[in-house]
mmCIF file of C-alpha atoms in Angstrom:
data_model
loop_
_atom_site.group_PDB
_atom_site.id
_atom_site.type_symbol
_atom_site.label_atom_id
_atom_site.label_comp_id
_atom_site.label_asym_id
_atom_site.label_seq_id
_atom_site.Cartn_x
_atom_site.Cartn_y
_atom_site.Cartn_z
ATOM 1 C CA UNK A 1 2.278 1.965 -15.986
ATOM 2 C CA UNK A 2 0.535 4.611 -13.977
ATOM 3 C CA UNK A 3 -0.225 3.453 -10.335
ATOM 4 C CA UNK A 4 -4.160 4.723 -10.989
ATOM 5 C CA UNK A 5 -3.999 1.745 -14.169
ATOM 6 C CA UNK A 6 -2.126 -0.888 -11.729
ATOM 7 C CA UNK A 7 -5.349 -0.234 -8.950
ATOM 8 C CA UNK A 8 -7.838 -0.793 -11.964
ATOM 9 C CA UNK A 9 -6.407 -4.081 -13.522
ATOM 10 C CA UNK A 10 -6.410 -4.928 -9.304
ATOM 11 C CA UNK A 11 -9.700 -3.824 -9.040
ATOM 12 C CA UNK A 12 -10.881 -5.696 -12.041
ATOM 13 C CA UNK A 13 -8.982 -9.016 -10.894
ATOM 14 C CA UNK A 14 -10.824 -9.081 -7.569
ATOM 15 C CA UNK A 15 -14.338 -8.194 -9.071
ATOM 16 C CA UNK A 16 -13.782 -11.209 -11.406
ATOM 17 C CA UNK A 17 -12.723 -13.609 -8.462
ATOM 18 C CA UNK A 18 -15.683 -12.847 -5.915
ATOM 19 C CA UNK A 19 -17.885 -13.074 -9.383
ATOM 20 C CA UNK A 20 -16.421 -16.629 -9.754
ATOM 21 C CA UNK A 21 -16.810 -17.369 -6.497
ATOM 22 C CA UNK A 22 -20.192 -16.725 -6.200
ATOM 23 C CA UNK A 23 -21.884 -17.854 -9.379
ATOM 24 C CA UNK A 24 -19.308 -20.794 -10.365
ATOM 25 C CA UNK A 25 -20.958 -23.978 -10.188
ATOM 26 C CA UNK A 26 -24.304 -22.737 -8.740
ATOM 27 C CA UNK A 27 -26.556 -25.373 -10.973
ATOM 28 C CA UNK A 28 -29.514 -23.623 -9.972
ATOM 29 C CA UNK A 29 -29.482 -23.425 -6.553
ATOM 30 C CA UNK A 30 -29.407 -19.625 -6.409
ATOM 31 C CA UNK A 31 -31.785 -19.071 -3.198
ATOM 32 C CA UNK A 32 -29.517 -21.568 -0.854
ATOM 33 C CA UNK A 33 -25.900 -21.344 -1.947
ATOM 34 C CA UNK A 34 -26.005 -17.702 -3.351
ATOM 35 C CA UNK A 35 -26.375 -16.171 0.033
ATOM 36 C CA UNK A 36 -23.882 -18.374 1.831
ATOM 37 C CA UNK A 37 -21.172 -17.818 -0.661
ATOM 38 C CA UNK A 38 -21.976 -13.975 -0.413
ATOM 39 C CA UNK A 39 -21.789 -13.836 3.351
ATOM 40 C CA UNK A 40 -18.516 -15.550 2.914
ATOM 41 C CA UNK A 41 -17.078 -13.349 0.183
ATOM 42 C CA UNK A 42 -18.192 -10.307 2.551
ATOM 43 C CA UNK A 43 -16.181 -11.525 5.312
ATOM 44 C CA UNK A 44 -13.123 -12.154 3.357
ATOM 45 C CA UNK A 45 -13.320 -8.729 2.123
ATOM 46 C CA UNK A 46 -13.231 -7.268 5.694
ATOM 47 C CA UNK A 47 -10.734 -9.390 6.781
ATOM 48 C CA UNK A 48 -8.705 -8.589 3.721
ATOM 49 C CA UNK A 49 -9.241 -4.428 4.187
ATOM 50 C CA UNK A 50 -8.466 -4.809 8.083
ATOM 51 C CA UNK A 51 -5.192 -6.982 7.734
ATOM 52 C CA UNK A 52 -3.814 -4.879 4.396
ATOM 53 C CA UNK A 53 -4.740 -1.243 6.426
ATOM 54 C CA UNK A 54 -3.401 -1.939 9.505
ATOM 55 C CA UNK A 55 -0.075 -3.865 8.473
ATOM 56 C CA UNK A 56 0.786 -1.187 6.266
ATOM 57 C CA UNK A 57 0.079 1.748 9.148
ATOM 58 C CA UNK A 58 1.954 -0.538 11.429
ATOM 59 C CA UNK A 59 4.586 -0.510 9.057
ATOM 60 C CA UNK A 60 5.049 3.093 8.620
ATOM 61 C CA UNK A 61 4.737 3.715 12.308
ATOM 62 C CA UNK A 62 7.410 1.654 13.264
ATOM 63 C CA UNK A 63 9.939 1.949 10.141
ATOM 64 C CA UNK A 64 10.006 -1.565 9.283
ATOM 65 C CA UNK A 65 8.667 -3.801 6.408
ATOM 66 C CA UNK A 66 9.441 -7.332 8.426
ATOM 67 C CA UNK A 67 6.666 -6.946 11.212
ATOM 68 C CA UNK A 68 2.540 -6.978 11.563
ATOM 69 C CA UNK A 69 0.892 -6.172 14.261
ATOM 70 C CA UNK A 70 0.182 -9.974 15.379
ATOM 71 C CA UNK A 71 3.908 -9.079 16.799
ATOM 72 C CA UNK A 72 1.809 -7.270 19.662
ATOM 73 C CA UNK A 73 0.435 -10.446 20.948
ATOM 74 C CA UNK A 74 -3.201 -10.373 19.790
ATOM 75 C CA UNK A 75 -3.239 -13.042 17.889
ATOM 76 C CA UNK A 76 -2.116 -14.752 21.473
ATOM 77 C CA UNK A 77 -4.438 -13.479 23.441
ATOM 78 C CA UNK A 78 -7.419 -14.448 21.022
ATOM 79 C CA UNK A 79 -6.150 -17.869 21.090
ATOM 80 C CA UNK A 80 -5.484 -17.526 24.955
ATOM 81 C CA UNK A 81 -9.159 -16.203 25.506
ATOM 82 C CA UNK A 82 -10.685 -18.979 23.727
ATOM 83 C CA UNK A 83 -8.837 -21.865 25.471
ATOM 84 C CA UNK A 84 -9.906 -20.494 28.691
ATOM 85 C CA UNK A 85 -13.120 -20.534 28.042
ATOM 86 C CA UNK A 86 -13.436 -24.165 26.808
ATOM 87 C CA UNK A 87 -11.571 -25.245 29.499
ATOM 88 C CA UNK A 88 -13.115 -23.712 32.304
ATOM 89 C CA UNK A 89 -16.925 -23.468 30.584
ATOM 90 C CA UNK A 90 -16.619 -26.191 28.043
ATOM 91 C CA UNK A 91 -17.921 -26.134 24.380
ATOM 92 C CA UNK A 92 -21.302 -26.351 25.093
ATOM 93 C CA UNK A 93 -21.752 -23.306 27.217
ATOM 94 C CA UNK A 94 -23.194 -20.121 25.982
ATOM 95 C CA UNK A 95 -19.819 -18.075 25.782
ATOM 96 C CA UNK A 96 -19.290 -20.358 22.936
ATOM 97 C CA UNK A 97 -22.620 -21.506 21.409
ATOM 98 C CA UNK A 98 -23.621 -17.669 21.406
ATOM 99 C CA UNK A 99 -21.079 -16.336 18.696
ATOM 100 C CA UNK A 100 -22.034 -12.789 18.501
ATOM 101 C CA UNK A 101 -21.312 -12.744 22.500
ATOM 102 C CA UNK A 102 -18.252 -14.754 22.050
ATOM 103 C CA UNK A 103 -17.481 -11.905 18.715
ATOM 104 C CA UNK A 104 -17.720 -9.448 21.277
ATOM 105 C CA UNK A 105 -15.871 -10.498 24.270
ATOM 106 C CA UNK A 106 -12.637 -11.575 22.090
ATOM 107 C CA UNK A 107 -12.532 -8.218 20.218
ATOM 108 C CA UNK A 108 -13.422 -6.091 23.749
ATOM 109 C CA UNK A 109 -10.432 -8.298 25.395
ATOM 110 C CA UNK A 110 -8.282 -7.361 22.375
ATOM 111 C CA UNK A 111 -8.776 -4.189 22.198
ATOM 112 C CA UNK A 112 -8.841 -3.399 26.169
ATOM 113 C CA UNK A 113 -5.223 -5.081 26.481
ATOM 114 C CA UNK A 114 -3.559 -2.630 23.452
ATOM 115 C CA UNK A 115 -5.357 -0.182 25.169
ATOM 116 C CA UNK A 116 -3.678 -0.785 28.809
ATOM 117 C CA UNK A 117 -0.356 -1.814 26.972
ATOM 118 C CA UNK A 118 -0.486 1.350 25.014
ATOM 119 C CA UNK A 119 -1.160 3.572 28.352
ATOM 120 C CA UNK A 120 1.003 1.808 30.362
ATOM 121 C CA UNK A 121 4.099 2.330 27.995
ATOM 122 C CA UNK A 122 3.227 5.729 26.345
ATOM 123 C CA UNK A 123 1.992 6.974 29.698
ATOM 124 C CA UNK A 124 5.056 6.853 31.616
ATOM 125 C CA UNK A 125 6.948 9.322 29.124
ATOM 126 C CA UNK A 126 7.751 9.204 25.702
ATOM 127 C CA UNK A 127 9.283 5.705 24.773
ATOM 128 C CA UNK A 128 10.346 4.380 21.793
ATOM 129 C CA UNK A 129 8.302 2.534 19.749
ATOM 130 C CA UNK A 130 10.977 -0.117 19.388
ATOM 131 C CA UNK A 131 10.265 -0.887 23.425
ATOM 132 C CA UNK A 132 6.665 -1.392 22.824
ATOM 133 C CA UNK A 133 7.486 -4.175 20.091
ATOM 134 C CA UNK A 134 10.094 -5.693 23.036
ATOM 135 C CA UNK A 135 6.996 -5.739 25.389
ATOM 136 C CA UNK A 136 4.295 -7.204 22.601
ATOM 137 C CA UNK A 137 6.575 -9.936 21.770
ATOM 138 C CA UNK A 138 7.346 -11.267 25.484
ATOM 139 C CA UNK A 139 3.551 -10.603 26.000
ATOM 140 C CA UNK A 140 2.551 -12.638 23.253
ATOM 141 C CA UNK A 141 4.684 -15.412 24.211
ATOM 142 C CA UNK A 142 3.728 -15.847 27.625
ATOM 143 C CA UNK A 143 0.077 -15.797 26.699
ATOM 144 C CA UNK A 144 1.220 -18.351 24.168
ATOM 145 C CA UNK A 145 2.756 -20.215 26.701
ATOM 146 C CA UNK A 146 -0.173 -20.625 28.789
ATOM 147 C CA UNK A 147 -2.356 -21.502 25.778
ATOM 148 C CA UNK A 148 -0.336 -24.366 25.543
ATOM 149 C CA UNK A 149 -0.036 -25.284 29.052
ATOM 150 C CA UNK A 150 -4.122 -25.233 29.084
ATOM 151 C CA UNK A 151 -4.336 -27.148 26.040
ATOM 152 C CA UNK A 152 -2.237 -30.034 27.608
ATOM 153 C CA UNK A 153 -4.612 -30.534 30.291
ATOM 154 C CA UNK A 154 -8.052 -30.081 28.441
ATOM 155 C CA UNK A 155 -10.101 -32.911 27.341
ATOM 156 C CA UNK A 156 -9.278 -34.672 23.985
ATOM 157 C CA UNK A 157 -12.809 -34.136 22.622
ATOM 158 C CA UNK A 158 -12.778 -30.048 23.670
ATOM 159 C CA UNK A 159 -9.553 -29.829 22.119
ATOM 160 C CA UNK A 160 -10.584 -30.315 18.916
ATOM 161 C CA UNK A 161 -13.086 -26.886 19.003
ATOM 162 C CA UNK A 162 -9.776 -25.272 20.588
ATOM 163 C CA UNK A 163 -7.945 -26.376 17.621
ATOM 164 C CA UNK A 164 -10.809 -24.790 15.315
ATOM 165 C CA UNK A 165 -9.874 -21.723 16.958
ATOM 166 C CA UNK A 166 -6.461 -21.982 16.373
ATOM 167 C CA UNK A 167 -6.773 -21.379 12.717
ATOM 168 C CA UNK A 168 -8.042 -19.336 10.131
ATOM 169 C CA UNK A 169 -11.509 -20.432 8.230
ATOM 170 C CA UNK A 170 -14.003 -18.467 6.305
ATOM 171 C CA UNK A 171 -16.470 -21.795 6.181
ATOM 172 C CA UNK A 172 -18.660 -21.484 8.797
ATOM 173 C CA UNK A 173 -19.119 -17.353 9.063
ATOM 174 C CA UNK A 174 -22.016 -15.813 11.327
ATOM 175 C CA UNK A 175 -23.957 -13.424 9.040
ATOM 176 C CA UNK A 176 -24.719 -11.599 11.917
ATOM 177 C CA UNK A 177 -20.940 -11.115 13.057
ATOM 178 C CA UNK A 178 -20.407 -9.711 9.195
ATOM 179 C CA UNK A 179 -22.170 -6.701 9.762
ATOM 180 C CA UNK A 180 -20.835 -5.832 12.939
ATOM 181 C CA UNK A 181 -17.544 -6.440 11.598
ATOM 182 C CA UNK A 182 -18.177 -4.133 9.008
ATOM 183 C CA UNK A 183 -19.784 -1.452 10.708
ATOM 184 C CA UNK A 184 -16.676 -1.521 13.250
ATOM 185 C CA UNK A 185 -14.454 -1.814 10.243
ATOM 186 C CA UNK A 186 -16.338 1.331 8.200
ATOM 187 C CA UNK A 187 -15.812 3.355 11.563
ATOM 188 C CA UNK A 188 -12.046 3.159 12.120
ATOM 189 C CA UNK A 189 -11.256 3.630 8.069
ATOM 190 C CA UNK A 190 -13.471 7.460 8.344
ATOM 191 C CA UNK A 191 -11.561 8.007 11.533
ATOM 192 C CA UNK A 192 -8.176 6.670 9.877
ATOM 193 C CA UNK A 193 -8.613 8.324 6.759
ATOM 194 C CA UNK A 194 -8.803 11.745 7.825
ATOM 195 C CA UNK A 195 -4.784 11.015 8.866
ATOM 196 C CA UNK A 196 -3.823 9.338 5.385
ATOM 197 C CA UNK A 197 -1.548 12.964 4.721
ATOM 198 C CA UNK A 198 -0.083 12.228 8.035
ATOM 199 C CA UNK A 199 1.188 9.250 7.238
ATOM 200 C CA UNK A 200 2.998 10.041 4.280
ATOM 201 C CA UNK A 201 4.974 12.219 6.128
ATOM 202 C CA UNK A 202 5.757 9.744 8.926
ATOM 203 C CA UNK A 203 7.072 7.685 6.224
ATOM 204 C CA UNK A 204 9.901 10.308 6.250
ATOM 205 C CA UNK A 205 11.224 9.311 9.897
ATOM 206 C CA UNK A 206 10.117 10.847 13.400
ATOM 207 C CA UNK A 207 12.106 13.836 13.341
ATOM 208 C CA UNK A 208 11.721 15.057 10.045
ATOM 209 C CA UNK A 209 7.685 14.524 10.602
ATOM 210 C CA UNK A 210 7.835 16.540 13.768
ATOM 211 C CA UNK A 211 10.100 19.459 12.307
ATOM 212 C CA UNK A 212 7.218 19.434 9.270
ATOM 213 C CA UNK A 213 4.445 19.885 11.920
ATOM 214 C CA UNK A 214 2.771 16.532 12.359
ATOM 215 C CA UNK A 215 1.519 15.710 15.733
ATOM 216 C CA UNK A 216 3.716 12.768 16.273
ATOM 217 C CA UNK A 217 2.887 11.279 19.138
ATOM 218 C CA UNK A 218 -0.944 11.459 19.210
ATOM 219 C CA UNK A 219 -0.540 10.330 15.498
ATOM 220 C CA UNK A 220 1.308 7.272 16.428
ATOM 221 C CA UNK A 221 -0.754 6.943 19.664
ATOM 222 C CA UNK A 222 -4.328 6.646 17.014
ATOM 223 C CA UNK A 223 -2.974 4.381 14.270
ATOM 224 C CA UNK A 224 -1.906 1.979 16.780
ATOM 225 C CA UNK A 225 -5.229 1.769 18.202
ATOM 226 C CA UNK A 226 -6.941 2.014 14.690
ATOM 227 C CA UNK A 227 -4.081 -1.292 13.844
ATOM 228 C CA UNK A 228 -5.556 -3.068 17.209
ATOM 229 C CA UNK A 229 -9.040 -2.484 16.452
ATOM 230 C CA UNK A 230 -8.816 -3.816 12.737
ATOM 231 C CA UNK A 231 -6.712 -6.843 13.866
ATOM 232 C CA UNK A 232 -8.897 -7.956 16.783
ATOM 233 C CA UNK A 233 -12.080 -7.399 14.401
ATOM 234 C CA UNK A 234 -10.623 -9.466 11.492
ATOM 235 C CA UNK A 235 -8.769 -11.789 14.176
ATOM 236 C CA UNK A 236 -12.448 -12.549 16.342
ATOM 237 C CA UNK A 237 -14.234 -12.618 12.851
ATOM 238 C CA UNK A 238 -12.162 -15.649 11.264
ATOM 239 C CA UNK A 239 -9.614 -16.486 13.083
ATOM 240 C CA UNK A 240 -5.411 -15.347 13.521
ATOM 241 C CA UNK A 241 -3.797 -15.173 9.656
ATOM 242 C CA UNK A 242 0.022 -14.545 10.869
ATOM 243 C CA UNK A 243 1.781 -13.645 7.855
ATOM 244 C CA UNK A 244 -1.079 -12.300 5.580
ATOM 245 C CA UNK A 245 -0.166 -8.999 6.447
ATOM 246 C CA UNK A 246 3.215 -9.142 5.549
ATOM 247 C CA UNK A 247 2.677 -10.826 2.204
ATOM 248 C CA UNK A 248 0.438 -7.934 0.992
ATOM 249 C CA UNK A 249 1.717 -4.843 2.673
ATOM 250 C CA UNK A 250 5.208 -5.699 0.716
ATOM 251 C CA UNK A 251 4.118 -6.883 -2.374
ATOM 252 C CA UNK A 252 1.905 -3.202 -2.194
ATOM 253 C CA UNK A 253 5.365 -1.522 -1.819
ATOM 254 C CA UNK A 254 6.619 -3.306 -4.541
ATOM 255 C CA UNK A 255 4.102 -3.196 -7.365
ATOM 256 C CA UNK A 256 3.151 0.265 -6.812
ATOM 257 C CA UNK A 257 7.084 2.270 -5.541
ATOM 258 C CA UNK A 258 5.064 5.021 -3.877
ATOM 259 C CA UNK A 259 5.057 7.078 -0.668
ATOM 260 C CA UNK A 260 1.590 7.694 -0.617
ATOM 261 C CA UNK A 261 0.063 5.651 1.284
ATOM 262 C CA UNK A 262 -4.136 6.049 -0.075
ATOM 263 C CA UNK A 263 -2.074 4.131 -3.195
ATOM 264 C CA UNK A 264 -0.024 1.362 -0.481
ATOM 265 C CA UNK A 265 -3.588 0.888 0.935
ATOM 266 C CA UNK A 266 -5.757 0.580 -1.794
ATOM 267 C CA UNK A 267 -3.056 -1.539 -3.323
ATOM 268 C CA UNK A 268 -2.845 -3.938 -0.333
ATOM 269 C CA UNK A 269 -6.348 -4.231 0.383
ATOM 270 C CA UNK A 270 -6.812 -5.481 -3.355
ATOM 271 C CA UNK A 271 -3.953 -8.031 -3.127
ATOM 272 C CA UNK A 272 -5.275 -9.384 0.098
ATOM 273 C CA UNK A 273 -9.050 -9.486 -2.054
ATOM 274 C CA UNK A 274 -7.862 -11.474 -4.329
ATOM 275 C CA UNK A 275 -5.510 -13.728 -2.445
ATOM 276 C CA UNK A 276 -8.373 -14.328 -0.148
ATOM 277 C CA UNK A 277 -11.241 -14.941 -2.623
ATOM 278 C CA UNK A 278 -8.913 -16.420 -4.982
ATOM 279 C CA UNK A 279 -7.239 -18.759 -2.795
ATOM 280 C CA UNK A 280 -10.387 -19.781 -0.878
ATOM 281 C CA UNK A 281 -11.709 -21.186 -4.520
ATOM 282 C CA UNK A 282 -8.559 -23.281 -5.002
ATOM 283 C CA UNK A 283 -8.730 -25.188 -1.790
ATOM 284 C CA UNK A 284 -12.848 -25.327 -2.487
ATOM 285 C CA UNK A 285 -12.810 -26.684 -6.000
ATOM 286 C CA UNK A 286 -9.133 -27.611 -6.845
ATOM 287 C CA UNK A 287 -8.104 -28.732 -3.392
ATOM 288 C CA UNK A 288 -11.770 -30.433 -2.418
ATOM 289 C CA UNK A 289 -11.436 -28.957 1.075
ATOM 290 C CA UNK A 290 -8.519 -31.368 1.705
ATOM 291 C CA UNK A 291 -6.549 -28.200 3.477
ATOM 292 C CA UNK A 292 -7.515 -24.984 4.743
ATOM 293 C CA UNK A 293 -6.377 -21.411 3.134
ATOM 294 C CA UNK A 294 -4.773 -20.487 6.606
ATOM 295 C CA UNK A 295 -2.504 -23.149 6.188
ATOM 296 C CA UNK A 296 -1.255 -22.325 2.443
ATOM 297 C CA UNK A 297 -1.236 -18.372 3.805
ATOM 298 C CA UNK A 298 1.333 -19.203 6.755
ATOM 299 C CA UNK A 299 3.287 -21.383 4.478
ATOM 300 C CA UNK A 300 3.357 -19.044 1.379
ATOM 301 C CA UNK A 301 3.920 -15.978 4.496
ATOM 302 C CA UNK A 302 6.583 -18.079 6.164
ATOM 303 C CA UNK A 303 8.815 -18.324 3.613
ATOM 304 C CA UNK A 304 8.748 -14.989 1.826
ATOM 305 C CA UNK A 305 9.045 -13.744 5.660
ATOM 306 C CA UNK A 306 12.440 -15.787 5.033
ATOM 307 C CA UNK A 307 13.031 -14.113 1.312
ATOM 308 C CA UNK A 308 12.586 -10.758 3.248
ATOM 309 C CA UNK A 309 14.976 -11.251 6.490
ATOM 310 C CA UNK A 310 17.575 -12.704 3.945
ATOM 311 C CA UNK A 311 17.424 -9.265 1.735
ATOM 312 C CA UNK A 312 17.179 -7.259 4.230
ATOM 313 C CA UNK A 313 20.922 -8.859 5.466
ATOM 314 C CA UNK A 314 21.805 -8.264 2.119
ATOM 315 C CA UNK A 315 21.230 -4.939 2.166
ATOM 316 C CA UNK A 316 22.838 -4.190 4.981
#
């Protein structure tokens, strides 16, 4: 089967979820529920195009198929941002009531610290990437650390909007946070896209892609900060989804066996459409809300990231 035949029956999968989602079990009430249920579908597209893009250009910049870019502490520092500001401001104040400010501050935060982490390694000469991985990891668990240290000492009753935080959920989404989320998220795929050929090539390994003329290191330097920018969007739109990334982005390599990477892309952001849409139905009708689709995603993510460290020892 032709790859351009395995994107349609994907295409055609995810059309028919979001149309399930949004008309199933409507009885009538089309001017109340309709619109909710499309703001919701909405978001979970953007999240799903953000994580599937930037896990797979994450990939291919550093050469490996086990790691998302939550590894560079983001996902930390979101939760790390938001349990400083209940502790110190409480629930009630307007960094948290106001959600387009509080959209704005967590994805300017995110995006300032890749910036300064960037700068501060590439700056100092040409490192390896494998050194700015090092550095995102202890980052990210020192932020973590703190998080919990916070958390210990902040009232029972504001712990439980900390622990909202904490976790995934496409139930209560700002319509207003949708569209700047996908204007953001429309931005960095033109600016992206105009590197897709790049890419391919990088694929190849760093020296073959500089001996073949590709700007390596201003390459590398954008599709980090393209990877940051989707991540903190997605990540201050819903919430952290750890593993999603990974589940996609390899499942992508594995239903489609291409280099290109406008195929790995598309491919991805289709899965993640479907798994989204899809798996936010189940735990709505099947499950009755009884668990949350960030939950099933981590499980599901933590154990094929399991499947994947086991075959990649294999391998080797």
């Amino acid at each position: 089967m032709r790859n351009r035949t395995k994107l349609l029956i994907l295409l055609a999968f995810s059309l028919v979820f979001c149309g399930l989602y949004l008309f199933h079990d409507l009885n009538g009430s089309y001017d109340y529920a309709l619109p909710r249920r499309a703001i919701k579908v909405v978001a979970m597209v953007l999240t799903g195009v953000a994580v599937a893009y930037s896990t797979v250009i994450f990939q291919t910049i550093t050469h490996n198929r086990i790691l998302t870019p939550s590894i560079m502490g983001l996902d930390s520092l979101y939760i790390l941002l938001q349990t400083v500001l209940i502790f110190f401001f409480g629930s009630t104040s307007f960094v948290l009531i106001n959600q387009q400010f509080n959209f704005m501050l967590s994805v300017g935060a995110m995006v300032l610290f890749a910036l300064l982490l960037y700068h501060f390694l590439f700056g100092r000469g040409n490192r390896p990437i494998y050194f700015l991985l090092l550095v995102g990891i202890i980052v990210g668990t020192f932020f973590g650390s703190i998080s919990t240290f916070l958390q210990v000492m902040i009232d029972p009753n504001e712990f439980l909007r900390v622990q909202d935080k904490m976790f995934a959920s496409f139930n209560n989404i700002n319509g207003d946070l949708v569209w700047w989320a996908f204007a953001i998220l429309v931005i960095t795929l033109i600016i992206g896209w105009r590197y897709i050929n790049e890419l391919d090539v990088l694929s190849l390994g760093r020296d073959t892609a500089i001996n073949l003329g590709v700007p390596y290191q201003k390459v590398v330097k954008l599709m980090l900060i393209l990877s940051a920018v989707l991540i903190a969007v997605s990540t201050a739109l819903v919430g952290p989804i750890t593993f999603f990334g990974l589940i996609v982005a390899n499942l992508s390599y594995q239903f489609f066996k291409t280099f290109k990477h406008s195929t790995l892309i598309a491919g991805a952001a289709l899965m993640s459409i479907i798994a989204l849409v899809g798996g936010q139905w189940i735990v709505e009708r099947i499950f009755s809300f009884s668990t949350t689709l960030s939950v099933i995603i981590n499980f599901v993510g933590g154990m094929y990231f399991i499947y994947l460290l086991l075959k990649e020892s294999r391998s080797s």
